[in-house]
Tab-separated table of C-alpha atoms in Angstrom:
chain	number	residue	atom	x	y	z
A	628	MET	CA	-15.686	14.077	-23.011
A	629	GLU	CA	-15.505	14.743	-18.924
A	630	SER	CA	-13.108	16.156	-17.241
A	631	HIS	CA	-11.295	15.203	-14.104
A	632	LYS	CA	-9.828	17.150	-11.129
A	633	GLN	CA	-7.720	15.479	-8.550
A	634	VAL	CA	-8.137	17.378	-5.684
A	635	GLU	CA	-5.189	17.668	-2.995
A	636	SER	CA	-4.418	19.205	0.467
A	637	GLY	CA	-0.862	21.730	0.529
A	638	LEU	CA	0.509	18.990	2.678
A	639	GLN	CA	-0.199	16.405	-0.128
A	640	LEU	CA	1.005	18.802	-3.222
A	641	LEU	CA	4.572	18.914	-0.880
A	642	ALA	CA	4.922	15.293	0.011
A	643	ARG	CA	4.450	14.291	-3.665
A	644	LEU	CA	7.009	16.953	-4.674
A	645	CYS	CA	9.541	16.284	-1.856
A	646	HIS	CA	12.474	14.343	-3.117
A	647	ARG	CA	13.433	11.171	-0.718
A	648	PRO	CA	16.829	9.072	-0.644
A	649	SER	CA	16.321	6.139	-3.283
A	650	LEU	CA	16.449	2.300	-2.422
A	651	GLN	CA	17.460	1.347	-6.023
A	652	GLY	CA	20.066	-1.692	-5.565
A	653	LEU	CA	19.310	-1.959	-2.026
A	654	ASN	CA	19.468	-6.310	-3.144
A	655	SER	CA	20.379	-6.974	-6.857
A	656	ILE	CA	19.807	-10.631	-6.523
A	657	LEU	CA	16.426	-9.984	-5.359
A	658	PHE	CA	15.415	-6.433	-6.844
A	659	SER	CA	17.284	-6.577	-10.108
A	660	ASN	CA	17.500	-2.658	-10.262
A	661	GLY	CA	15.251	-2.015	-7.528
A	662	PRO	CA	12.899	-1.154	-5.312
A	663	HIS	CA	11.571	1.699	-7.045
A	664	SER	CA	9.856	4.619	-4.962
A	665	SER	CA	5.871	3.480	-3.814
A	666	GLU	CA	6.876	-0.111	-4.597
A	667	ILE	CA	5.371	-2.592	-2.235
A	668	ILE	CA	7.535	-5.730	-1.921
A	669	GLU	CA	5.975	-9.002	-0.123
A	670	ILE	CA	8.136	-11.450	2.306
A	671	SER	CA	6.250	-14.672	2.903
A	672	GLY	CA	7.682	-17.935	4.146
A	673	ASN	CA	7.436	-21.318	6.884
A	674	VAL	CA	8.152	-21.462	10.068
A	675	SER	CA	11.710	-20.806	10.945
A	676	SER	CA	12.283	-19.933	6.892
A	677	GLY	CA	13.943	-16.281	7.758
A	678	LYS	CA	11.306	-14.164	7.180
A	679	THR	CA	12.380	-11.357	9.878
A	680	LEU	CA	16.106	-12.009	9.234
A	681	LEU	CA	15.661	-11.248	5.912
A	682	LEU	CA	13.463	-7.632	6.326
A	683	THR	CA	16.393	-7.052	9.320
A	684	THR	CA	19.179	-7.490	6.664
A	685	LEU	CA	17.045	-4.833	4.134
A	686	LEU	CA	16.676	-2.557	7.135
A	687	SER	CA	20.344	-2.641	8.120
A	688	LYS	CA	21.386	-1.847	4.896
A	689	SER	CA	19.163	1.004	4.186
A	690	VAL	CA	20.263	2.641	7.189
A	691	LEU	CA	23.906	2.433	6.736
A	692	PRO	CA	26.049	5.295	5.685
A	693	LEU	CA	27.316	5.243	2.181
A	694	LYS	CA	30.987	5.673	2.748
A	695	TYR	CA	32.575	6.258	6.165
A	696	GLN	CA	36.075	8.510	5.587
A	697	GLU	CA	37.649	6.528	2.723
A	698	ILE	CA	35.489	3.197	3.312
A	699	ASP	CA	32.883	2.314	0.727
A	700	VAL	CA	30.271	0.763	3.006
A	701	LYS	CA	27.833	1.172	0.569
A	702	GLY	CA	24.580	1.582	2.832
A	703	PHE	CA	21.664	4.097	1.483
A	704	GLU	CA	22.068	6.611	4.532
A	705	VAL	CA	17.849	6.665	4.836
A	706	HIS	CA	15.662	6.338	7.556
A	707	VAL	CA	13.480	3.730	8.226
A	708	ILE	CA	9.798	2.957	9.766
A	709	LEU	CA	9.606	-0.525	11.405
A	710	ILE	CA	5.912	-1.393	12.806
A	711	ASN	CA	6.745	-4.254	14.679
A	712	THR	CA	3.908	-6.435	15.201
A	713	ASP	CA	5.118	-10.247	15.984
A	714	HIS	CA	8.023	-9.039	18.235
A	715	HIS	CA	10.620	-11.215	16.184
A	716	PHE	CA	12.647	-8.726	15.547
A	717	GLN	CA	15.624	-7.869	17.958
A	718	VAL	CA	17.389	-4.660	17.910
A	719	SER	CA	20.527	-6.548	19.029
A	720	LYS	CA	20.200	-8.630	15.778
A	721	ILE	CA	20.276	-5.560	13.571
A	722	ALA	CA	23.248	-4.126	15.428
A	723	ASN	CA	25.401	-7.406	14.917
A	724	ILE	CA	24.267	-7.484	11.237
A	725	LEU	CA	25.322	-3.786	10.826
A	726	LEU	CA	28.887	-4.556	12.777
A	727	GLY	CA	29.418	-7.234	10.423
A	728	HIS	CA	28.909	-5.169	7.398
A	729	LEU	CA	31.329	-2.659	8.996
A	730	LYS	CA	33.723	-5.051	9.122
A	731	LYS	CA	33.508	-6.618	5.901
A	732	ALA	CA	33.458	-3.060	4.126
A	733	CYS	CA	37.143	-2.419	6.109
A	734	LYS	CA	38.493	-5.588	4.885
A	735	LEU	CA	37.333	-4.959	1.678
A	736	SER	CA	39.023	-1.472	1.514
A	737	ASN	CA	42.180	-3.043	3.691
A	738	ALA	CA	41.177	-0.183	6.944
A	739	VAL	CA	40.923	-0.451	10.175
A	740	LEU	CA	38.541	0.979	12.274
A	741	GLY	CA	38.438	1.111	15.999
A	742	ASN	CA	35.629	-0.317	18.396
A	743	GLU	CA	34.589	2.872	19.651
A	744	GLU	CA	34.291	4.286	15.795
A	745	LEU	CA	32.585	1.281	15.201
A	746	GLU	CA	30.190	1.430	17.668
A	747	SER	CA	29.843	5.449	16.857
A	748	ILE	CA	28.550	4.332	13.242
A	749	VAL	CA	26.357	1.479	14.466
A	750	ASN	CA	24.703	4.097	17.088
A	751	SER	CA	24.159	6.603	14.167
A	752	SER	CA	22.946	4.048	11.634
A	753	LEU	CA	20.088	2.815	14.374
A	754	ASN	CA	19.209	6.315	14.870
A	755	ARG	CA	18.050	6.247	11.540
A	756	LEU	CA	15.563	3.447	12.679
A	757	ILE	CA	12.080	4.217	13.987
A	758	ILE	CA	10.561	1.583	15.552
A	759	ILE	CA	6.712	1.561	16.602
A	760	ASN	CA	5.986	-1.192	18.888
A	761	CYS	CA	2.324	-2.649	18.349
A	762	TYR	CA	0.563	-4.980	20.978
A	763	ASN	CA	-3.166	-5.005	19.868
A	764	ARG	CA	-5.177	-4.376	16.818
A	765	ASP	CA	-5.923	-1.054	18.174
A	766	GLN	CA	-2.135	0.348	18.511
A	767	PHE	CA	-1.771	-1.034	14.888
A	768	PHE	CA	-4.137	1.002	13.181
A	769	LEU	CA	-3.228	4.065	14.847
A	770	SER	CA	0.217	3.670	13.862
A	771	ILE	CA	-0.745	3.142	10.381
A	772	GLN	CA	-2.868	6.698	10.426
A	773	SER	CA	-0.109	8.180	12.474
A	774	LEU	CA	2.355	7.418	9.542
A	775	GLU	CA	1.370	10.488	7.332
A	776	SER	CA	2.604	12.829	10.238
A	777	ILE	CA	5.459	11.058	10.075
A	778	LEU	CA	6.527	11.157	7.024
A	779	ILE	CA	5.969	14.826	6.528
A	780	SER	CA	7.787	15.696	9.577
A	781	ASN	CA	11.126	13.403	8.355
A	782	GLU	CA	11.893	13.884	4.590
A	783	LYS	CA	14.585	11.254	4.903
A	784	ILE	CA	12.164	7.961	5.159
A	785	SER	CA	12.182	5.942	2.374
A	786	LEU	CA	11.120	3.020	3.635
A	787	ILE	CA	8.485	1.261	5.591
A	788	ALA	CA	8.656	-2.139	7.025
A	789	ILE	CA	5.738	-4.460	8.631
A	790	ASP	CA	6.342	-7.754	10.573
A	791	SER	CA	4.020	-8.948	10.295
A	792	LEU	CA	0.807	-7.795	8.479
A	793	SER	CA	-0.839	-10.423	9.757
A	794	ALA	CA	-0.196	-10.128	13.449
A	795	PHE	CA	-3.611	-9.077	14.635
A	796	TYR	CA	-5.987	-10.904	12.042
A	797	TRP	CA	-7.328	-13.147	15.157
A	798	GLU	CA	-8.237	-9.985	16.994
A	799	ASP	CA	-10.051	-8.152	14.428
A	800	ARG	CA	-11.553	-11.316	13.721
A	801	GLU	CA	-13.183	-11.336	16.916
A	802	SER	CA	-14.437	-8.190	16.668
A	803	GLY	CA	-16.465	-8.068	13.438
A	804	GLY	CA	-13.367	-7.959	11.041
A	805	ILE	CA	-12.683	-9.633	8.000
A	806	TRP	CA	-12.581	-13.489	7.733
A	807	MET	CA	-10.771	-13.880	4.363
A	808	MET	CA	-7.000	-14.107	5.133
A	809	ASP	CA	-6.166	-12.789	1.805
A	810	LEU	CA	-8.819	-10.040	1.554
A	811	TYR	CA	-7.349	-8.998	5.683
A	812	ILE	CA	-4.063	-8.104	4.195
A	813	LYS	CA	-5.845	-6.572	1.380
A	814	HIS	CA	-7.581	-3.974	3.000
A	815	LEU	CA	-4.393	-3.515	5.425
A	816	LEU	CA	-2.439	-2.551	2.226
A	817	LEU	CA	-5.072	-0.271	1.184
A	818	LEU	CA	-5.317	1.332	4.440
A	819	ILE	CA	-1.739	1.781	4.172
A	820	GLN	CA	-1.572	2.962	0.774
A	821	LYS	CA	-4.182	6.105	1.656
A	822	ASN	CA	-1.664	7.198	4.036
A	823	VAL	CA	1.526	7.082	2.674
A	824	SER	CA	0.995	6.614	-1.363
A	825	HIS	CA	1.667	10.596	-1.375
A	826	PHE	CA	5.333	10.011	-0.400
A	827	ASN	CA	6.856	7.603	-2.458
A	828	ILE	CA	8.048	5.180	0.093
A	829	VAL	CA	8.848	1.568	-0.649
A	830	THR	CA	6.777	-0.694	1.445
A	831	ILE	CA	8.150	-4.129	2.652
A	832	TYR	CA	5.585	-6.372	4.637
A	833	THR	CA	6.113	-10.128	6.023
A	834	ARG	CA	3.204	-12.938	6.391
A	835	PRO	CA	3.172	-16.373	7.133
A	836	SER	CA	2.894	-18.812	3.893
A	837	SER	CA	-0.180	-20.098	5.812
A	838	PHE	CA	-1.735	-17.403	5.802
A	839	LEU	CA	-4.246	-17.663	2.648
A	840	THR	CA	-7.929	-17.926	2.482
A	841	LYS	CA	-8.882	-21.787	2.645
A	842	GLY	CA	-11.934	-21.333	1.496
A	843	ARG	CA	-14.159	-18.760	0.022
A	844	ASP	CA	-16.884	-16.324	1.063
A	845	THR	CA	-18.531	-14.629	-1.558
A	846	ASP	CA	-19.763	-11.727	0.836
A	847	ASP	CA	-16.385	-10.591	1.525
A	848	ARG	CA	-15.290	-11.339	-1.896
A	849	ALA	CA	-17.650	-8.865	-2.777
A	850	VAL	CA	-16.299	-5.566	-1.421
A	851	ALA	CA	-12.859	-6.607	-1.988
A	852	PRO	CA	-11.270	-3.023	-2.286
A	853	PRO	CA	-8.770	-1.725	-5.064
A	854	MET	CA	-5.338	-1.796	-4.461
A	855	GLN	CA	-1.743	-1.633	-6.443
A	856	LYS	CA	-0.460	-4.865	-7.437
A	857	LEU	CA	2.730	-6.341	-5.422
A	858	HIS	CA	5.723	-5.900	-7.367
A	859	TYR	CA	7.843	-8.350	-5.334
A	860	LYS	CA	7.210	-11.386	-4.044
A	861	ILE	CA	9.640	-13.043	-2.175
A	862	GLN	CA	8.486	-16.746	-1.025
A	863	LEU	CA	10.797	-18.456	1.499
A	864	HIS	CA	10.928	-22.152	1.861
A	865	ARG	CA	12.916	-24.272	4.320
A	866	GLN	CA	12.747	-27.588	3.219
A	867	GLU	CA	12.092	-30.345	6.442
A	868	ASN	CA	14.353	-32.446	8.054
A	869	CYS	CA	17.189	-30.535	6.355
A	870	ASN	CA	18.670	-27.069	6.469
A	871	THR	CA	18.056	-26.487	2.865
A	872	PHE	CA	16.364	-22.869	1.670
A	873	PHE	CA	15.344	-21.142	-1.350
A	874	ALA	CA	13.182	-18.378	-2.310
A	875	ILE	CA	10.898	-17.372	-5.074
A	876	VAL	CA	11.218	-14.280	-6.360
A	877	GLU	CA	8.366	-12.966	-8.834
A	878	PHE	CA	8.713	-9.374	-10.371
A	879	ALA	CA	6.850	-8.250	-13.400
A	880	LYS	CA	6.644	-11.377	-15.709
A	881	THR	CA	9.642	-12.818	-14.049
A	882	LYS	CA	10.023	-15.441	-11.500
A	883	LYS	CA	13.655	-17.107	-10.743
A	884	LYS	CA	14.835	-19.475	-7.453
A	885	VAL	CA	17.545	-18.306	-5.370
A	886	ALA	CA	19.088	-21.064	-2.695
A	887	TYR	CA	20.549	-19.117	0.493
A	888	VAL	CA	22.261	-20.329	3.657
A	889	ILE	CA	21.065	-18.651	6.846
A	890	GLU	CA	24.176	-17.814	8.636
A	891	ALA	CA	24.632	-16.253	12.552
A	892	ASP	CA	23.728	-12.723	11.477
A	893	ASP	CA	22.584	-12.982	7.416
A	894	ILE	CA	21.520	-14.623	4.985
A	895	LYS	CA	24.073	-15.915	2.113
A	896	TRP	CA	22.840	-16.023	-1.286
A	897	MET	CA	23.722	-18.714	-3.329
A	898	GLU	CA	23.669	-19.416	-7.120
A	899	GLU	CA	20.416	-18.538	-9.112
A	900	LYS	CA	18.520	-21.083	-10.468
A	901	GLU	CA	15.334	-21.503	-13.171
A	902	PRO	CA	12.288	-22.165	-11.005
A	903	ALA	CA	10.931	-25.971	-11.118
């Protein structure tokens, strides 16, 4: 019987043994009791379905403090990396979401905070968010390659978010890259995993629902890389000609349908339903 040895560097061993803050309970409707460390979450949807807004609300809860004085803020106080490729993400939007969450927490706790205190909490929360703006494929791939060094230097990072993973597909394709869209996503996820798999990091990315391979190419399919399966698939839907939204959430062997409403700076989840 063959004996297999796993070789890792000292830095990889240090990363594997490092305890990072948990994100369990980040959103009980979408993730049940998750997400757990090292899990991968995909958010897809059609135009104006709220992909970036959903990602922003998840980031905001991640960086908010657990408590402030006697106020139960119910944040996770972790550090987050956002690789911003589509440039739909707005710092002003997440600041408004943070402020709205804090005001709701104050109301539930029968507490009052002045504007200076609220601004201080928002600013300290934003300091936990590392934004990497990418404007071309070279910057994007360099950012992925730099993730390992960033994670080694900051043990409080528990989440990496990419909005979106498909942003530079056409530029990459013109440079001789992969043609199949779903295979392109798999290759990028494999590259990301190579740089973060030792760090027990949750990964969330967005992509348009239309970003799917229409045809078949056996040559591309033959070189499909092995990759860890998606743990959560959140498909956002906006019904045309009306302001009706619903999400299909898939995880493990479970699938559920949840209606939601897009408000000014938030997503309000409605009663869960069985998928049609």
